[in-house]
Amino acid sequence: KLSDNGLKLLNMIQQNGQNMYHLVDEIMDLTKLEAKKVILKEEPVIMYPFLERLVNTFDSYAQKKKIALSLLYKANTHLQLNLDKSKFEKILNNLISNALKFTPENGTVTVLFEDLGHVLQLEVTDNGAGIHPDDLPHVFDRYYQTKQANTSTQGGTGIGLALVQELVKLFEGEIKVESERGQGTNFIVNFPKKQILKQLDEQEIAAIAALSNKEIPIGKQSNGFVKESIEQVSLQDHQESFDEKPKLLVVEDNRQLREYIQILLGDTYHMVTATNGQEALDWLAGRSSIEELPDLVISDLMMPILDGFQLLTALKNHEKFRAIPTIMLTARADMQDKLTALRIGVDDYMIKPFVEEELQARVANLLQNAKEKKDYSESAIETAATNTVALSNPMVAAEQIVKKTPAEVLISSEDLAWLSEVEKKVLAMLSDFDFTLDRLSTEIYLSPRQIRRRLKKITGLSFSQYLREARFREARHLLETKKVRTIKKLAYEIGMKDVKYFSQQFKQHFGKSPSEYLLR
């Protein structure tokens, strides 16, 4: 017997296994097409019900994204063709899924099928973000992905459209694309009409007439799109319970990964989800008090509309949101070189794929750091207010303590700039076994007491905690970039002599041992 979460995880395994199968299948199809080993297996097909069925498989996904998906059929409803159904289905499925992927909420996607005489035309049109002019000539190139800066991306493989083009050629047709930035994209496929002139029987006519009912049966699954099984949590609806558990905001456009994170963390934390950075910012803007803000944000890097970098920039530039720690999820190992706004002791990143213990350890560490910083801020406020007016007017002092909140001790851009300089100095001296606060004080011309106080205010960490964090982060960086080959060499590189102790502490900190990285 499996628990509810066990069933959900098993369902994810099955679906992602199917997705992997389809991806391998597409790669094999491309290879066979190149080798001229693929032929059309044509059979009689009544086009109207066939197209209706294909488009309807995307209905639930389109509804979830609040996209209006429609089919315009401009041909005889009794039209029969000699057609390779499976290959035509791959063409249409790729074009529709692409359109839905890059169309924002409340957008439209239209599938048009038109009989032009000797030629049939299939068009898939959306009013999404459009394709950059520099990318347009390359959309059918295999494995091509945009190189445009500030362009929201979604992690595709660059295989789908290359396969579509090869399949269209197999149909002796042609495909072209028209797109305008900010207006949308239109894929147009023309192919010869191989019509079958045959009278339909009564059962076939009845089946076509029945298509007026376009509802998809509950529980139907197609192309990996299924009904969400975990619903978004509303902070207003659950305010009492949110007072007891830390709040996490998960920003991830992949439904299954959102659900997976919720399963891993849902028992310990209260979860709120968003599908892209803009949706997350809109939700955050609607929080009326500091208490309603999340304690931590987990965000994907590649998302539509507003990606992870853009979300991070917006958070760090906003006085109200700057102090919220953020974990970035990415499949790119060089990410740490680009996250210049992420400072040690403030935020973190994780490289996919990750395991349960790894995610739980990172979240717990950041929340603990944030708590220590909050406790320090509250203590500093209370002390300052008391010292200022307590002796002359105790009532005024108490009132000031109540009015002031940790929001008034937010991290400033100057704080982050200072911390960045400290980080550079610390990283340059990490391999020194005898590195101390006094040594850092000499390097940055600031007293040890001032360094302690400012570090505590910005990161919530004491100097020894900060140094430990810096050592482990650098160790992880060296492991991910394959710059060390042994754990002993790694420990020495970050200034730790006890290799066994280092391994144990690293595992506790990141949820994975150094040896697991070396085995990758």
Short mmCIF file of C-alpha atoms in Angstrom, two decimals, residues 227-450:
data_model
loop_
_atom_site.label_atom_id
_atom_site.label_comp_id
_atom_site.label_asym_id
_atom_site.label_seq_id
_atom_site.Cartn_x
_atom_site.Cartn_y
_atom_site.Cartn_z
CA LYS A 227 -4.67 17.66 -14.03
CA GLU A 228 -2.76 19.29 -11.17
CA SER A 229 -2.98 17.18 -8.04
CA ILE A 230 -1.69 19.81 -5.59
CA GLU A 231 -3.50 23.12 -5.45
CA GLN A 232 -1.91 26.48 -4.82
CA VAL A 233 -2.15 27.54 -1.19
CA SER A 234 -3.57 30.93 -0.29
CA LEU A 235 -1.87 32.78 2.54
CA GLN A 236 -5.06 34.61 3.47
CA ASP A 237 -7.03 31.39 3.71
CA HIS A 238 -4.52 29.73 6.04
CA GLN A 239 -3.14 32.57 8.12
CA GLU A 240 -3.38 30.73 11.45
CA SER A 241 -1.37 27.74 10.31
CA PHE A 242 1.18 30.02 8.61
CA ASP A 243 2.02 31.46 11.99
CA GLU A 244 3.36 28.08 13.03
CA LYS A 245 5.41 26.96 10.03
CA PRO A 246 7.88 28.84 7.80
CA LYS A 247 6.41 29.95 4.46
CA LEU A 248 8.07 28.98 1.18
CA LEU A 249 7.30 30.50 -2.22
CA VAL A 250 8.14 28.08 -5.04
CA VAL A 251 8.50 29.69 -8.49
CA GLU A 252 8.73 26.99 -11.15
CA ASP A 253 7.04 26.69 -14.54
CA ASN A 254 7.37 22.91 -14.68
CA ARG A 255 4.25 21.49 -13.03
CA GLN A 256 5.82 18.19 -12.03
CA LEU A 257 8.87 19.81 -10.43
CA ARG A 258 6.58 22.17 -8.49
CA GLU A 259 4.62 19.18 -7.26
CA TYR A 260 7.78 17.25 -6.42
CA ILE A 261 9.13 20.12 -4.29
CA GLN A 262 5.78 20.39 -2.53
CA ILE A 263 5.86 16.68 -1.70
CA LEU A 264 9.42 16.93 -0.34
CA LEU A 265 8.84 20.02 1.80
CA GLY A 266 5.08 20.19 2.36
CA ASP A 267 5.10 18.37 5.70
CA THR A 268 7.57 20.82 7.22
CA TYR A 269 6.69 24.11 5.53
CA HIS A 270 3.67 25.91 4.13
CA MET A 271 3.92 26.22 0.38
CA VAL A 272 2.77 28.87 -2.11
CA THR A 273 3.49 28.38 -5.82
CA ALA A 274 3.90 30.56 -8.91
CA THR A 275 4.59 29.52 -12.49
CA ASN A 276 6.94 32.39 -13.42
CA GLY A 277 8.77 35.36 -11.96
CA GLN A 278 6.10 37.91 -12.86
CA GLU A 279 3.39 35.88 -11.17
CA ALA A 280 5.59 35.66 -8.08
CA LEU A 281 6.20 39.43 -8.01
CA ASP A 282 2.49 40.13 -8.45
CA TRP A 283 1.71 37.86 -5.51
CA LEU A 284 4.42 39.44 -3.34
CA ALA A 285 3.15 42.92 -4.17
CA GLY A 286 -0.23 41.93 -2.77
CA ARG A 287 1.16 41.14 0.70
CA SER A 288 0.19 43.96 3.02
CA SER A 289 2.56 43.18 5.89
CA ILE A 290 6.00 41.72 6.57
CA GLU A 291 4.37 38.76 8.33
CA GLU A 292 2.64 37.73 5.08
CA LEU A 293 5.88 37.57 3.10
CA PRO A 294 7.50 34.17 2.55
CA ASP A 295 10.48 33.20 4.67
CA LEU A 296 12.27 31.83 1.62
CA VAL A 297 11.89 31.75 -2.17
CA ILE A 298 12.82 28.72 -4.31
CA SER A 299 12.96 29.74 -7.98
CA ASP A 300 13.80 28.06 -11.26
CA LEU A 301 16.23 29.84 -13.57
CA MET A 302 14.61 29.31 -16.98
CA MET A 303 10.96 30.44 -17.02
CA PRO A 304 8.67 32.30 -19.43
CA ILE A 305 7.63 35.97 -19.06
CA LEU A 306 10.09 36.71 -16.22
CA ASP A 307 13.00 34.31 -15.64
CA GLY A 308 14.95 33.56 -12.47
CA PHE A 309 17.67 36.17 -13.04
CA GLN A 310 15.07 38.87 -13.63
CA LEU A 311 13.11 37.80 -10.56
CA LEU A 312 16.25 37.81 -8.43
CA THR A 313 17.18 41.29 -9.66
CA ALA A 314 13.70 42.58 -8.85
CA LEU A 315 13.81 41.08 -5.35
CA LYS A 316 17.25 42.46 -4.52
CA ASN A 317 16.31 45.94 -5.78
CA HIS A 318 13.15 46.10 -3.67
CA GLU A 319 13.44 47.35 -0.09
CA LYS A 320 10.57 45.15 1.08
CA PHE A 321 11.77 41.90 -0.54
CA ARG A 322 15.57 42.29 -0.43
CA ALA A 323 16.03 40.35 2.80
CA ILE A 324 14.07 37.28 1.65
CA PRO A 325 16.62 34.47 1.04
CA THR A 326 16.38 32.83 -2.37
CA ILE A 327 17.45 29.42 -3.69
CA MET A 328 17.91 29.30 -7.46
CA LEU A 329 17.39 26.00 -9.30
CA THR A 330 19.40 25.50 -12.46
CA ALA A 331 20.79 22.84 -14.77
CA ARG A 332 23.80 25.07 -15.52
CA ALA A 333 26.94 24.37 -13.51
CA ASP A 334 28.48 27.77 -14.30
CA MET A 335 25.58 29.62 -12.75
CA GLN A 336 27.48 30.76 -9.67
CA ASP A 337 29.70 32.94 -11.85
CA LYS A 338 26.67 34.91 -13.02
CA LEU A 339 24.73 35.36 -9.80
CA THR A 340 26.58 38.48 -8.75
CA ALA A 341 23.67 39.51 -6.52
CA LEU A 342 23.93 36.33 -4.47
CA ARG A 343 26.25 36.75 -1.54
CA ILE A 344 27.51 34.20 0.96
CA GLY A 345 25.17 33.84 3.91
CA VAL A 346 22.28 35.48 2.05
CA ASP A 347 21.24 33.14 -0.78
CA ASP A 348 22.00 29.80 -2.39
CA TYR A 349 21.67 27.84 -5.63
CA MET A 350 21.12 24.20 -6.50
CA ILE A 351 22.08 22.34 -9.64
CA LYS A 352 19.56 19.88 -11.05
CA PRO A 353 19.11 17.03 -10.51
CA PHE A 354 19.01 17.24 -6.73
CA VAL A 355 17.96 14.76 -4.06
CA GLU A 356 15.55 15.14 -1.16
CA GLU A 357 18.20 15.47 1.57
CA GLU A 358 20.07 18.08 -0.47
CA LEU A 359 17.04 20.35 -0.85
CA GLN A 360 15.98 19.95 2.77
CA ALA A 361 19.48 20.77 4.05
CA ARG A 362 19.77 23.92 1.91
CA VAL A 363 16.35 25.20 2.95
CA ALA A 364 17.01 24.53 6.64
CA ASN A 365 20.40 26.29 6.51
CA LEU A 366 19.05 29.41 4.85
CA LEU A 367 16.07 29.63 7.17
CA GLN A 368 18.36 29.29 10.19
CA ASN A 369 20.60 32.08 8.87
CA ALA A 370 17.56 34.27 8.24
CA LYS A 371 16.23 33.60 11.74
CA GLU A 372 19.54 34.56 13.35
CA LYS A 373 19.62 37.75 11.31
CA LYS A 374 16.04 38.58 12.29
CA ASP A 375 16.75 37.90 15.97
CA TYR A 376 19.82 40.12 15.80
CA SER A 377 17.84 42.91 14.10
CA GLU A 378 15.06 42.78 16.66
CA SER A 379 17.58 42.87 19.47
CA ALA A 380 19.41 45.83 17.89
CA ILE A 381 16.18 47.77 17.45
CA GLU A 382 15.09 47.18 21.01
CA THR A 383 18.51 48.14 22.39
CA ALA A 384 18.68 51.29 20.26
CA ALA A 385 15.20 52.43 21.23
CA THR A 386 15.80 51.73 24.90
CA ASN A 387 19.16 53.51 24.97
CA THR A 388 17.75 56.55 23.19
CA VAL A 389 14.77 57.51 25.30
CA ALA A 390 14.07 54.90 27.92
CA LEU A 391 15.53 56.85 30.81
CA SER A 392 13.62 60.05 30.09
CA ASN A 393 10.37 58.59 28.76
CA PRO A 394 9.78 54.83 29.13
CA MET A 395 6.37 55.02 27.37
CA VAL A 396 7.90 56.58 24.26
CA ALA A 397 10.63 53.95 24.23
CA ALA A 398 8.08 51.14 24.36
CA GLU A 399 6.09 52.76 21.57
CA GLN A 400 9.14 53.02 19.34
CA ILE A 401 10.00 49.38 19.93
CA VAL A 402 6.49 48.36 18.87
CA LYS A 403 6.49 50.59 15.78
CA LYS A 404 9.87 49.48 14.48
CA THR A 405 10.24 46.12 12.75
CA PRO A 406 13.10 44.19 11.16
CA ALA A 407 11.87 45.63 7.84
CA GLU A 408 13.65 48.84 8.84
CA VAL A 409 16.96 47.01 9.12
CA LEU A 410 16.87 45.67 5.56
CA ILE A 411 20.05 44.96 3.64
CA SER A 412 21.02 48.00 1.57
CA SER A 413 22.84 48.01 -1.75
CA GLU A 414 25.84 49.45 0.13
CA ASP A 415 25.74 46.47 2.49
CA LEU A 416 25.79 44.05 -0.44
CA ALA A 417 28.66 45.92 -2.09
CA TRP A 418 30.65 45.78 1.16
CA LEU A 419 29.89 42.08 1.58
CA SER A 420 31.02 41.45 -1.99
CA GLU A 421 34.41 43.00 -1.23
CA VAL A 422 34.71 40.99 1.99
CA GLU A 423 33.90 37.84 0.06
CA LYS A 424 36.70 38.50 -2.43
CA LYS A 425 39.22 38.94 0.37
CA VAL A 426 38.01 35.83 2.21
CA LEU A 427 38.06 33.63 -0.90
CA ALA A 428 41.59 34.77 -1.72
CA MET A 429 42.82 33.58 1.70
CA LEU A 430 40.69 30.45 2.25
CA SER A 431 43.52 27.99 1.76
CA ASP A 432 45.41 29.52 4.68
CA PHE A 433 44.94 27.16 7.64
CA ASP A 434 45.65 30.03 10.04
CA PHE A 435 43.22 32.55 8.52
CA THR A 436 41.59 34.63 11.31
CA LEU A 437 39.33 37.62 11.81
CA ASP A 438 42.35 39.70 12.77
CA ARG A 439 43.92 38.92 9.41
CA LEU A 440 40.74 40.01 7.60
CA SER A 441 40.62 43.16 9.74
CA THR A 442 44.08 44.11 8.51
CA GLU A 443 43.10 43.48 4.87
CA ILE A 444 39.95 45.63 4.86
CA TYR A 445 41.04 48.29 7.37
CA LEU A 446 38.13 47.72 9.74
CA SER A 447 38.20 46.64 13.38
CA PRO A 448 37.20 43.04 14.23
CA ARG A 449 34.28 44.37 16.28
CA GLN A 450 32.91 46.37 13.33
#
